[in-house]
Coordinates of C-alpha atoms in Angstrom, one line a residue:
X901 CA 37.4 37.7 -7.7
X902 CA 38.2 40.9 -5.6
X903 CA 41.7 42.0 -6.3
X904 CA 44.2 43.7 -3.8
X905 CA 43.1 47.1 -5.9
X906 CA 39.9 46.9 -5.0
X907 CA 40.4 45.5 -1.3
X908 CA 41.8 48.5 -0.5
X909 CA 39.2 50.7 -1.8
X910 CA 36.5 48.8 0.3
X911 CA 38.4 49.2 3.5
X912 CA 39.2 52.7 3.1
X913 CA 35.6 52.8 2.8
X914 CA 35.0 50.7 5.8
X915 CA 37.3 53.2 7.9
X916 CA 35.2 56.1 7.3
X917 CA 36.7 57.9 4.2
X918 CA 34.3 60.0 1.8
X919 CA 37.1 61.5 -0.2
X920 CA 40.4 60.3 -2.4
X921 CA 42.9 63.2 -4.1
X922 CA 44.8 61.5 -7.0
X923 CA 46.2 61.4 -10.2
X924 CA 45.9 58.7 -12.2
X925 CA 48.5 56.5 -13.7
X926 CA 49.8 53.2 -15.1
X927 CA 51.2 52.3 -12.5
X928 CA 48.1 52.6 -10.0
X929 CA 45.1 51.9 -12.8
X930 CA 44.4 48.9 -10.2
X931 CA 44.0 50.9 -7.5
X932 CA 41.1 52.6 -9.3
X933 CA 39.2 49.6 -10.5
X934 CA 36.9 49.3 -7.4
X935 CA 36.4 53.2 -7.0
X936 CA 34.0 53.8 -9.7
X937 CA 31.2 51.7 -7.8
X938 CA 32.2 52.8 -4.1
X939 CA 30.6 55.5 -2.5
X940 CA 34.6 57.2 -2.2
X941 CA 34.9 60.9 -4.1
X942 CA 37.9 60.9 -6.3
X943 CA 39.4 64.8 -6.8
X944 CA 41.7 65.3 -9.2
X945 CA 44.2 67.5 -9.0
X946 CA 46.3 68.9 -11.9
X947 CA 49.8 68.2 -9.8
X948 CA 51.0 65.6 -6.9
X949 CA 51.9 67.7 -4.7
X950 CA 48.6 69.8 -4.6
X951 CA 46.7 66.1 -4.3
X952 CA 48.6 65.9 -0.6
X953 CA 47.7 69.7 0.2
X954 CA 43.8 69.3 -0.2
X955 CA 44.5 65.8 1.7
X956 CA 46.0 68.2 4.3
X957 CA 43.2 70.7 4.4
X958 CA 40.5 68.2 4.4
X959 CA 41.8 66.7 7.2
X960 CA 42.3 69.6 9.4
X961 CA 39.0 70.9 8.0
X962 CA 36.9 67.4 9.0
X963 CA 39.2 65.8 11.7
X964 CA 39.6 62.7 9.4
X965 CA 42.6 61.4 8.0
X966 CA 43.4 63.0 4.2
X967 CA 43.8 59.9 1.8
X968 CA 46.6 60.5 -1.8
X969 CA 46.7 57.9 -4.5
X970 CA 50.1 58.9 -6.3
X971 CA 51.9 56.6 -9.0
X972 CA 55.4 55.6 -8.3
X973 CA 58.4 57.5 -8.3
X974 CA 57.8 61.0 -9.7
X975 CA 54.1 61.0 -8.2
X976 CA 54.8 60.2 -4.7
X977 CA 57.7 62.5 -5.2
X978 CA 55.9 64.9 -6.0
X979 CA 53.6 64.6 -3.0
X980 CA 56.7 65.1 -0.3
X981 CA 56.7 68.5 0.2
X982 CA 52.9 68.3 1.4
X983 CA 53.5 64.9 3.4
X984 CA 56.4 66.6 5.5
X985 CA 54.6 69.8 5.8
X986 CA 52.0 67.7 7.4
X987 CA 54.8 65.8 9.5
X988 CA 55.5 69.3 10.7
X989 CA 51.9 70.3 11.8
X990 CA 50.9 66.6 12.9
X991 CA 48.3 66.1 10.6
X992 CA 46.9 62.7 9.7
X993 CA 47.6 61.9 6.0
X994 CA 47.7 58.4 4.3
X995 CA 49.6 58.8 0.7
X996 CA 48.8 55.1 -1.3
X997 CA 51.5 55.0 -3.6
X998 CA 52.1 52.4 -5.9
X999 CA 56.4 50.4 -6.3
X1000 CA 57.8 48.2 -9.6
X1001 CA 57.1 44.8 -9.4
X1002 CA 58.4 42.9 -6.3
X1003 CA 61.5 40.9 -8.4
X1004 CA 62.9 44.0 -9.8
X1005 CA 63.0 45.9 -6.1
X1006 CA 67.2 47.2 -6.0
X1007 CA 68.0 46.2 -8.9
X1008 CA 68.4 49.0 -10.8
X1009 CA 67.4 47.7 -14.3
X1010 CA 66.0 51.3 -15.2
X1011 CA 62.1 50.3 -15.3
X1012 CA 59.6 53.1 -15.5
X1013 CA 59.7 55.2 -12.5
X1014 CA 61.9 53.4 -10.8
X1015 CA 63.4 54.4 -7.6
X1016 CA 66.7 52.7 -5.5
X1017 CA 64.7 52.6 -2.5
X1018 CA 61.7 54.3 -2.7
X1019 CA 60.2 52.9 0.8
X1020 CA 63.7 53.5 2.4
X1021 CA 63.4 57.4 1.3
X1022 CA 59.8 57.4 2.8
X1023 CA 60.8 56.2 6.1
X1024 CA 63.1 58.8 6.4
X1025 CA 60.4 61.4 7.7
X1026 CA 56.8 59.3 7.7
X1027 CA 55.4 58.4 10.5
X1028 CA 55.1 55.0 9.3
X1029 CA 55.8 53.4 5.7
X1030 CA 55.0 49.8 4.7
X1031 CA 55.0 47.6 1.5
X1032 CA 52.0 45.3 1.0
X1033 CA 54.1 42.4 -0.3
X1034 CA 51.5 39.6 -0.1
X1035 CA 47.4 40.3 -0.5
X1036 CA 47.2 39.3 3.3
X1037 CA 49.4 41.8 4.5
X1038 CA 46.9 44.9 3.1
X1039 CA 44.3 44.8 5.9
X1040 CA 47.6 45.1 8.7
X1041 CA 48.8 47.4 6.9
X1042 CA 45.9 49.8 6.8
X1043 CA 44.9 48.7 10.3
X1044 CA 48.1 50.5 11.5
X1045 CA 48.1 53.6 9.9
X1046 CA 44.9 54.2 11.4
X1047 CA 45.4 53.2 15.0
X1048 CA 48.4 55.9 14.8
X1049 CA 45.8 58.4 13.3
X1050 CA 43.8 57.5 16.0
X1051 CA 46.1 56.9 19.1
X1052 CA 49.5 58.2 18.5
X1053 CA 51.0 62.0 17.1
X1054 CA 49.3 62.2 14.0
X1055 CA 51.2 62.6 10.5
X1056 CA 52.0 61.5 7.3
X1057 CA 51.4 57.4 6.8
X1058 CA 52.9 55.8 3.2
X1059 CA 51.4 52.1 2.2
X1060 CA 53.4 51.1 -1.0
X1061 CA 51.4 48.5 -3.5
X1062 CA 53.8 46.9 -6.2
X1063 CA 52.3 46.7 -9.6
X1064 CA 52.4 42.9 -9.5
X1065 CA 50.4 42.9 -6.1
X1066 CA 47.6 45.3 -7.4
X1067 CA 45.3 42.5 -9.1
X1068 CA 46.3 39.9 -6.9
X1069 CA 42.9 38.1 -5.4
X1070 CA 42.0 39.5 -2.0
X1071 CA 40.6 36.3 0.1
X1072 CA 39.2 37.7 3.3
X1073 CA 36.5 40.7 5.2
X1074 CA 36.4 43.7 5.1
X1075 CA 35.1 43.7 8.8
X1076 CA 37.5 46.8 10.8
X1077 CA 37.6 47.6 14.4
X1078 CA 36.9 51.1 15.3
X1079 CA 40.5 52.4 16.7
X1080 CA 41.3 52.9 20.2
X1081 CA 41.9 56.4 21.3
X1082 CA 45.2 57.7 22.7
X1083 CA 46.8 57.1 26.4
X1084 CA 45.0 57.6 29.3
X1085 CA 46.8 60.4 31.6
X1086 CA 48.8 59.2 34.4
X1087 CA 46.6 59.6 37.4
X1088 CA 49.3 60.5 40.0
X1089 CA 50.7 63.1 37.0
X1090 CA 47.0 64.9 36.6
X1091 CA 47.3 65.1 40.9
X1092 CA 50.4 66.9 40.6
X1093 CA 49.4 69.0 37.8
X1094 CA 46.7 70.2 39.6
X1095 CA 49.0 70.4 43.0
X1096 CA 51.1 72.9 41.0
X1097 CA 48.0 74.9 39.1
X1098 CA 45.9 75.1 42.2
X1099 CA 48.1 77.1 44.4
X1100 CA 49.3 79.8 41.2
X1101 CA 48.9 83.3 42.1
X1102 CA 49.4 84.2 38.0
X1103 CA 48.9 81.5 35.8
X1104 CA 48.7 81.3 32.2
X1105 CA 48.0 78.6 29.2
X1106 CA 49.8 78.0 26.4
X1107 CA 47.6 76.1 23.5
X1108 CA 49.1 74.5 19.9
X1109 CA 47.5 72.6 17.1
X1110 CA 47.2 69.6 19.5
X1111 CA 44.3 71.4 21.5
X1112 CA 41.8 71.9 19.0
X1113 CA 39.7 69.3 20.1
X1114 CA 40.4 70.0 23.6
X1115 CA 38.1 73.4 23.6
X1116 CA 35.1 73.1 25.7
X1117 CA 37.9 71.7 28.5
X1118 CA 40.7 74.5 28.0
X1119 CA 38.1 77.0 28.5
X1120 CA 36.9 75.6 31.6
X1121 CA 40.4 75.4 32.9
X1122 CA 40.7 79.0 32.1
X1123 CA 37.9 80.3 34.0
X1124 CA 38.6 77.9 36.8
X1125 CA 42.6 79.1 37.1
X1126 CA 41.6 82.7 36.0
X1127 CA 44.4 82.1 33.2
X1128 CA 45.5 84.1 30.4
X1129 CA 44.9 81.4 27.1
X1130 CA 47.8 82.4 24.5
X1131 CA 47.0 80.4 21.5
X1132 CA 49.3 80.0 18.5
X1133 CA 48.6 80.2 14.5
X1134 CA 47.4 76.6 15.0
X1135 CA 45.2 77.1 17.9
X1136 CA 43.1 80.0 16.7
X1137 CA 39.1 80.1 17.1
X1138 CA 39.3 78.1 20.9
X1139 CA 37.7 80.9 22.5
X1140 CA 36.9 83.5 20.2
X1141 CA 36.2 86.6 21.5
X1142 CA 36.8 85.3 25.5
X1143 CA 37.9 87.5 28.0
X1144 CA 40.8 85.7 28.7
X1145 CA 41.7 85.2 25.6
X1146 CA 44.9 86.5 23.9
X1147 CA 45.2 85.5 20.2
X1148 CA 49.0 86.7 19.8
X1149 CA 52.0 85.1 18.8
X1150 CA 54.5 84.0 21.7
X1151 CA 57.4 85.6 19.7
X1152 CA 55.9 88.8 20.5
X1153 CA 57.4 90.9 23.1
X1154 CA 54.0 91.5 24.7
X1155 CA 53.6 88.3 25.4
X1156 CA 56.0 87.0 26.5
X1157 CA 56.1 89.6 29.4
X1158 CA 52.5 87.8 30.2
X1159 CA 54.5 84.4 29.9
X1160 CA 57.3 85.6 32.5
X1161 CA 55.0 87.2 34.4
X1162 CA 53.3 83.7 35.0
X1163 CA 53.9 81.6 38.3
X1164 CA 52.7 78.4 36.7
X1165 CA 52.3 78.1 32.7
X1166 CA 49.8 75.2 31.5
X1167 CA 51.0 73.9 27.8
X1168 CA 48.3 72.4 25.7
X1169 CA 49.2 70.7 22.7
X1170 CA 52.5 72.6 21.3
X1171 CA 55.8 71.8 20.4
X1172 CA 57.2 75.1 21.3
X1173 CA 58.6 75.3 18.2
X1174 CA 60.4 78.4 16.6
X1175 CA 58.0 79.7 14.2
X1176 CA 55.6 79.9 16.9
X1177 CA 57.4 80.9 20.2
X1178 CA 60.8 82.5 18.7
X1179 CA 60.2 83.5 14.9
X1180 CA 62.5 85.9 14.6
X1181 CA 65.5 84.1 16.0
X1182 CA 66.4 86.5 19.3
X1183 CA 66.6 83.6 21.7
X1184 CA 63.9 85.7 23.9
X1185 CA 61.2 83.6 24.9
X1186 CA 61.3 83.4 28.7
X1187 CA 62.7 80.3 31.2
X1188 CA 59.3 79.6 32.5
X1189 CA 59.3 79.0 36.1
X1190 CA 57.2 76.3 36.8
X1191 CA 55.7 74.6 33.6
X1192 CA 53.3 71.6 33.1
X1193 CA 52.7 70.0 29.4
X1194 CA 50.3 68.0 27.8
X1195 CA 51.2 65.9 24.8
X1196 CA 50.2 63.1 23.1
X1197 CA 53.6 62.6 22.3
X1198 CA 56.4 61.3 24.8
X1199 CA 59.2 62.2 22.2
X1200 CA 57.5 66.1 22.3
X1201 CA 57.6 66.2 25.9
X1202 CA 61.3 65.0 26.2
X1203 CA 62.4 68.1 24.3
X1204 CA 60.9 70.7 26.0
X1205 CA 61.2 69.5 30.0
X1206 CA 58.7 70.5 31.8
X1207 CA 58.0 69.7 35.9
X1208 CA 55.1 67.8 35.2
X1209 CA 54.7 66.1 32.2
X1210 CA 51.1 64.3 30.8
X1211 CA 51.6 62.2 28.0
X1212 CA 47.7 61.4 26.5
X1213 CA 46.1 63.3 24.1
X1214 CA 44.5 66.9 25.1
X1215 CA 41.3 65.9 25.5
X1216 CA 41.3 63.4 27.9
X1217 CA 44.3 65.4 30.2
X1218 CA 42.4 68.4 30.2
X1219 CA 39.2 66.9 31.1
X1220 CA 41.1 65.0 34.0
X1221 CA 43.0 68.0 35.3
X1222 CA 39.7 70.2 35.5
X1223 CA 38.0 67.1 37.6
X1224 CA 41.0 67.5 39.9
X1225 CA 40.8 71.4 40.0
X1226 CA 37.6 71.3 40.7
X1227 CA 38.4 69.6 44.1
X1228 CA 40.5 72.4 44.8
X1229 CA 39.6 76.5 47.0
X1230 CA 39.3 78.3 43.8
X1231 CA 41.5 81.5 44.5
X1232 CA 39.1 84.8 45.4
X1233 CA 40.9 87.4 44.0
X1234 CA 40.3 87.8 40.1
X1235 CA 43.1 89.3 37.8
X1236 CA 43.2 87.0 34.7
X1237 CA 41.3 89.1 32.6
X1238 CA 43.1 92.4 33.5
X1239 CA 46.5 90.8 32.4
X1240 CA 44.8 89.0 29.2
X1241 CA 43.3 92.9 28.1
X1242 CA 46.8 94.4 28.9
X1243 CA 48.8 91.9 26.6
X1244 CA 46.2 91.9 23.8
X1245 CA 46.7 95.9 24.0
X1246 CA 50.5 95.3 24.0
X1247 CA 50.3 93.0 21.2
X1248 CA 48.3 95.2 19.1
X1249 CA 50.2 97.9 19.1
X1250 CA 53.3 95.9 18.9
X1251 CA 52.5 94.6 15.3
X1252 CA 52.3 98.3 13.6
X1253 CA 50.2 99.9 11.3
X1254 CA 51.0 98.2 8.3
X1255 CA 49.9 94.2 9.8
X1256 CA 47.3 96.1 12.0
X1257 CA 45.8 96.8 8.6
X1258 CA 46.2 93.8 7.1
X1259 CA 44.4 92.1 10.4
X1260 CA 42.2 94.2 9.9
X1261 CA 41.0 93.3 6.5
X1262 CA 40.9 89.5 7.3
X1263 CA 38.9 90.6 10.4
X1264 CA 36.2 92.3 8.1
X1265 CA 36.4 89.0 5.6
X1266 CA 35.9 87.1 8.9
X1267 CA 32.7 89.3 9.6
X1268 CA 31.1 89.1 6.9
X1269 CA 31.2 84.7 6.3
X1270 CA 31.0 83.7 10.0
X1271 CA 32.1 80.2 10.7
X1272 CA 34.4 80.3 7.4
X1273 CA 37.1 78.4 7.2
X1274 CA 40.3 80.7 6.0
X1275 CA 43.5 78.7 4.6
X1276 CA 46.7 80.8 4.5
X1277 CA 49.7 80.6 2.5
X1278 CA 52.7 82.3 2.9
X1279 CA 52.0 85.5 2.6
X1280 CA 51.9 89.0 4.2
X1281 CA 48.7 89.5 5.5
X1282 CA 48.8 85.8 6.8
X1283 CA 52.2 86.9 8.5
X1284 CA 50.3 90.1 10.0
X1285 CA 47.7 87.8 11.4
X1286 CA 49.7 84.8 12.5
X1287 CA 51.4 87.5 14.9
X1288 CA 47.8 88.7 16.1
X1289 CA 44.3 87.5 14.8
X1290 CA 41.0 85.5 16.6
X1291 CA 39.1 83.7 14.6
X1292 CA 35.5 83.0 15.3
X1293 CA 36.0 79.0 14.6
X1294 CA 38.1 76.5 16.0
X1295 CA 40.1 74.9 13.4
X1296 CA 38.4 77.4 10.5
X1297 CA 42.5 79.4 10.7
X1298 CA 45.3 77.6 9.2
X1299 CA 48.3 77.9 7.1
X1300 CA 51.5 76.8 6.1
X1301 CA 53.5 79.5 7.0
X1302 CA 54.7 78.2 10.4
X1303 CA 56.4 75.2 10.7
X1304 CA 57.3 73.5 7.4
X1305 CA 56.5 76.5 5.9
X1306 CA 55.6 75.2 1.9
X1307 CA 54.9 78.2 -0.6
X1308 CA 52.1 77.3 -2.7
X1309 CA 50.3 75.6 0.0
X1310 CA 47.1 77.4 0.5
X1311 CA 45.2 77.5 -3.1
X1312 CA 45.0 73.1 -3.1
X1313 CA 44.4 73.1 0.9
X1314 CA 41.4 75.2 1.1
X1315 CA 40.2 73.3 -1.9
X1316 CA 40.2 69.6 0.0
X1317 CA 38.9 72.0 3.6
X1318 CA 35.9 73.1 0.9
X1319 CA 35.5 69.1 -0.1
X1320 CA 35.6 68.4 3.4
X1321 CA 33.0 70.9 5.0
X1322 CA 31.1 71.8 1.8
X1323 CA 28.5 73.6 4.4
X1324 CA 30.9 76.2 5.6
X1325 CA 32.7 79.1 3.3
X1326 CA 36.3 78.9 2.3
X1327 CA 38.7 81.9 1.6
X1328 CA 42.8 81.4 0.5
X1329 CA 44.8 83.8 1.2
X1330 CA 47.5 84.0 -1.0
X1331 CA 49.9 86.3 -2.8
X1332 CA 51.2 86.5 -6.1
X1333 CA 54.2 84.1 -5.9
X1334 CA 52.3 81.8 -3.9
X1335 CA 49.6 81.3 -6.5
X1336 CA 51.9 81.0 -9.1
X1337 CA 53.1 77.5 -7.7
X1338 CA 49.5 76.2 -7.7
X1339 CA 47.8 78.3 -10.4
X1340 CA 46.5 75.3 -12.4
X1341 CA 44.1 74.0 -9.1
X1342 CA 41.9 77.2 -10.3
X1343 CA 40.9 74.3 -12.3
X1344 CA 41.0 71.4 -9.9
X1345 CA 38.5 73.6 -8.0
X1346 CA 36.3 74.5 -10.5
X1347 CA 35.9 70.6 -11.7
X1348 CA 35.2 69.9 -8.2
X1349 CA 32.8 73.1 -7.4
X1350 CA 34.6 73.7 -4.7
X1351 CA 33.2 77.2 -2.8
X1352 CA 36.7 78.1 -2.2
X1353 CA 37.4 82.2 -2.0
X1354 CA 40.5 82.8 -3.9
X1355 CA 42.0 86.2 -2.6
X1356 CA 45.3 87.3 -4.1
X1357 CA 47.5 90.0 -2.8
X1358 CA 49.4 90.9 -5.7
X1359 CA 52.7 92.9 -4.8
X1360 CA 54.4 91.8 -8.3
X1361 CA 57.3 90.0 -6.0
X1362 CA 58.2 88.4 -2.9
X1363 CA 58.2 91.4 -1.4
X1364 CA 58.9 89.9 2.4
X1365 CA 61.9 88.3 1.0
X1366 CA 62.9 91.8 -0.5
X1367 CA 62.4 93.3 2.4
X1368 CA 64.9 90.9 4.4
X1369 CA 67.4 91.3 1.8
X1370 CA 67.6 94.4 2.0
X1371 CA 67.1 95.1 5.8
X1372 CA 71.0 93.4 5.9
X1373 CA 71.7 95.4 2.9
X1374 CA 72.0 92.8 0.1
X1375 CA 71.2 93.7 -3.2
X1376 CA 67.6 92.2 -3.6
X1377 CA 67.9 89.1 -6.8
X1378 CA 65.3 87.0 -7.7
X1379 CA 62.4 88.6 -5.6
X1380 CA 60.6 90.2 -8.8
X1381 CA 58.8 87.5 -10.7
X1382 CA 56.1 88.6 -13.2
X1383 CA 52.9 88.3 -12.8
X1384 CA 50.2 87.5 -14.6
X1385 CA 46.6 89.0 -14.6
X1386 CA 45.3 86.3 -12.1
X1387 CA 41.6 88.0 -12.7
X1388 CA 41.8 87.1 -16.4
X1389 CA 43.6 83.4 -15.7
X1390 CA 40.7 83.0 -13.6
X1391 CA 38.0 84.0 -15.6
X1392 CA 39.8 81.8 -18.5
X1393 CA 38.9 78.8 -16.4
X1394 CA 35.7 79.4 -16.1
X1395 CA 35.8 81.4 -12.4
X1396 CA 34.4 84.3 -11.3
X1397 CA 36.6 86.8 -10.9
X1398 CA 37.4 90.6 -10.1
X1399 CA 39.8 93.0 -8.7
X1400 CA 39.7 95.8 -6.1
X1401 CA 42.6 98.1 -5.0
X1402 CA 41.5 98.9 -1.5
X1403 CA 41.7 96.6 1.7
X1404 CA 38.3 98.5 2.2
X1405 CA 36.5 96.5 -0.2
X1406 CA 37.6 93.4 0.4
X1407 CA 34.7 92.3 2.8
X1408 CA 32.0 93.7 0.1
X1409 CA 33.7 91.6 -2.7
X1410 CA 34.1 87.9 -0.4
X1411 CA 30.4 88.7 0.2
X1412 CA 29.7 89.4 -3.3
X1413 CA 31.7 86.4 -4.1
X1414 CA 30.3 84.2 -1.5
X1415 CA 26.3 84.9 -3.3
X1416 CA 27.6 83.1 -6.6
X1417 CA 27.8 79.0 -7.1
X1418 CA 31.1 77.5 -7.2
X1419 CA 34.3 79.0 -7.2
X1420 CA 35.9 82.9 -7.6
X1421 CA 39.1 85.0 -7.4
X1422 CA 39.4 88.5 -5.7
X1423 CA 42.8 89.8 -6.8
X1424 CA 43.9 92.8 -5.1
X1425 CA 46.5 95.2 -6.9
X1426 CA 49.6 96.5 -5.3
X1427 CA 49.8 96.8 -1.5
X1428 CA 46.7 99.1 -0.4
X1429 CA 46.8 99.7 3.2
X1430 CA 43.0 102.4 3.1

């Protein structure tokens, strides 16, 4: 007999996945019992929430949809704070959880783990969540939350499996279609796209998270327009290094005199939200004067109006709107990459010493592991370089601290991006209180062998929060938490580990770092800015 348990592992198999983040419990033990003989990787984490963060980071690592088995009740609540930070950055996550028997559903009879509604509260902020209440309804079930990973704004997906469900028998195959892929773009909305684009004296681009696998085609609509590409934090490594290329923030003044200055601005996957485009709350980002957006997501566009609007994903618009272009006089005079050089010189200087140096010092970690992947948390020097930074990898920058914004974030994502592109490097970047939320996956990533780059900037506080505090003059409370000494916590688990007190040596102790098997920490003392 197969049961529901094991169903479910063979067609998560069948839909591609290599890897499962999980904690085991009584109330999922079903849901393990075909794993041991698939060809699926279980990672365990040492906490919930951290299982969704690597789910996170291995999807936005491989592209593929991060898989979670979490328990009922406390486990899948544990695992919120990552699901809705991946609701906030769109980022395809299916979190298997397991729910009390079907007859005891509302009751409130006080049974382990028990919830009033624990699908209800799910529904409240995934993208989809479902109960398999019958063995027949699995194989839906899954077949939805994949053709929204596939054709549809991506996110956070919850399948609930009762207890008594779990070892039902499973009559059926396991046969899945591959999905379809998103809308295709309006015709008549490319044509007037390209109407509007085609005639710009000064246009510019605008590209999110949503365009990452739109970079061969937002290049080529650059050169063709002669456009200035801003890219936000989630954007960074489409065009590294390109001439028109500025790899600034939109909140930044510079900027957004580029964006003012623009007859016709092209949006590419982004949401215009705050953290990106008004992070500091002034209200100044520009009225754009003629603006088209792409989207996969009619319910994106409707918020931020735009003249013309493309709903398909960014891929297939882009690629249609070049064809069109291309039809078009190409414009002879050439003054895209003067206004890209004079806003990335702007921008630069905008940020001040003390970021420039901390972009500087992810700049030389950059240099010396090309093609790494580097996962942020909230800290400074990710703040310094979500304002300016170009990473030489599409994809390979990310963090949480735009958006959702979850502290503790970084240490469990860049172990799942590490699971998920085993090939490439991995550096965190986190600080001292960020680490402290996730200290224990120092474990989780040496069990794993993860090649993940822990580097800690240890300022012995929250010192941004401090510095906000008392910029309004509030006495700063609860922004001094100790810390421990993260080289010897690191060592105790069986890490390599050292610490340096100048940015200067960072790049020689990732490389050293990098030369040994498995994982290490690089804690750096204080706030050196040599």
């Amino acid at each position: 007999m197969t049961t529901v348990g094991e169903a479910l592992v063979r067609f998560l198999q069948a839909y591609g996945v290599k890897a499962v983040f999980g904690i085991p419990g009584v109330h999922t033990i079903e849901l393990y019992r075909g794993l041991a003989t698939s060809e699926i990787r279980h990672v365990t984490p040492r906490h919930e929430q951290a299982a969704g963060f690597m789910a996170d980071g291995y999807a936005r690592a491989t592209g593929k949809p991060g898989v979670a088995f979490v328990i009922t009740g406390p486990g899948l609540t544990n695992a919120i704070t990552a699901m809705a930070q991946a609701r906030a950055d769109s980022i395809p996550m299916l979190v298997v959880s397991g729910v009390n028997a079907r007859d005891t559903l509302g009751k409130g009879l006080g049974f382990l783990h028990e919830l009033p509604d624990q699908r209800a509260m799910m529904a409240s902020f995934c993208r989809l969540s479902m109960r398999v209440e019958e063995p027949t309804e699995l194989a839906q079930a899954l077949e939805r939350a994949f053709v929204l990973f596939a054709s549809e704004r991506p996110g956070p997906v919850h399948i609930e499996i009762p207890t008594d469900v779990m070892g039902l028998a499973f009559e059926g195959n396991f046969d899945v279609a591959a999905p379809p892929g998103g809308p295709l773009p309006d015709p008549a909305d490319i044509e007037s796209a390209a109407g509007l684009l085609a005639v710009a004296q000064r246009p510019a681009i605008l590209v999110g998270g949503g365009a990452r696998g739109a970079a061969r085609a937002v290049q080529a609509l650059a050169e063709r327009l002669d456009a200035p590409v801003v890219a936000t934090t989630n954007a960074r490594g489409l065009m590294h290094g390109h001439r028109l290329l500025v790899p600034a923030s939109p909140s930044l003044d510079a900027v957004r005199a580029l964006v003012a200055d623009s007859d016709v601005v092209l949006a590419i996957g982004t949401e215009f939200g705050p953290t990106d485009y008004d992070m500091n709350g002034d209200g100044g980002f520009p009225n754009l004067r003629k603006l088209v957006r792409i989207d996969i997501d009619p319910a994106q566009l409707a918020r931020q109006p735009a003249d013309v609007a493309i709903a398909a994903p960014s891929d297939l618009a882009s690629e249609a709107l070049l064809t069109a272009l291309l039809k078009a006089p190409r414009r002879d005079e050439r003054i895209g990459q003067e206004r890209a050089g004079a806003c990335r010189a702007a921008a630069w200087e905008e940020i001040g010493a003390r970021y420039r140096a901390h972009v500087g010092a992810i700049e030389a970690v950059r240099d010396a592991l090309p093609g790494a992947m580097i996962v942020g948390d909230s800290t400074q020097a990710v703040y310094a370089a979500n304002l300016f930074y170009d990473h030489d990898r599409a994809g390979g920058w990310f963090n949480a601290a735009t958006g959702y914004g979850a502290l503790g974030y970084g240490p469990a994502a860049a172990i799942g991006a590490a699971i998920g592109r085993p090939e490439a490097p991995t550096v965190c970047l986190t600080g001292d209180g960020g680490l402290q939320f996730t200290l224990a996956e120092l474990g989780s990533a040496l069990d794993e062998r993860a090649k993940v780059i822990f580097v800690v900037w240890n300022n012995r506080g929250y010192q941004e929060i401090e510095a906000a505090m008392r910029a309004v003059q509030i006495a700063p409370v609860g922004v001094t938490p100790s810390a421990p000494d993260f080289v010897a916590i690191a060592r105790a688990y069986g890490l390599q580990a050292e610490r340096i007190d100048r940015l200067g040596g960072l790049a020689a102790a990732v490389a050293r770092a990098a030369a040994k098997d498995g994982p290490a920490l690089i804690e750096i003392v204080d706030d050196p800015l040599l």
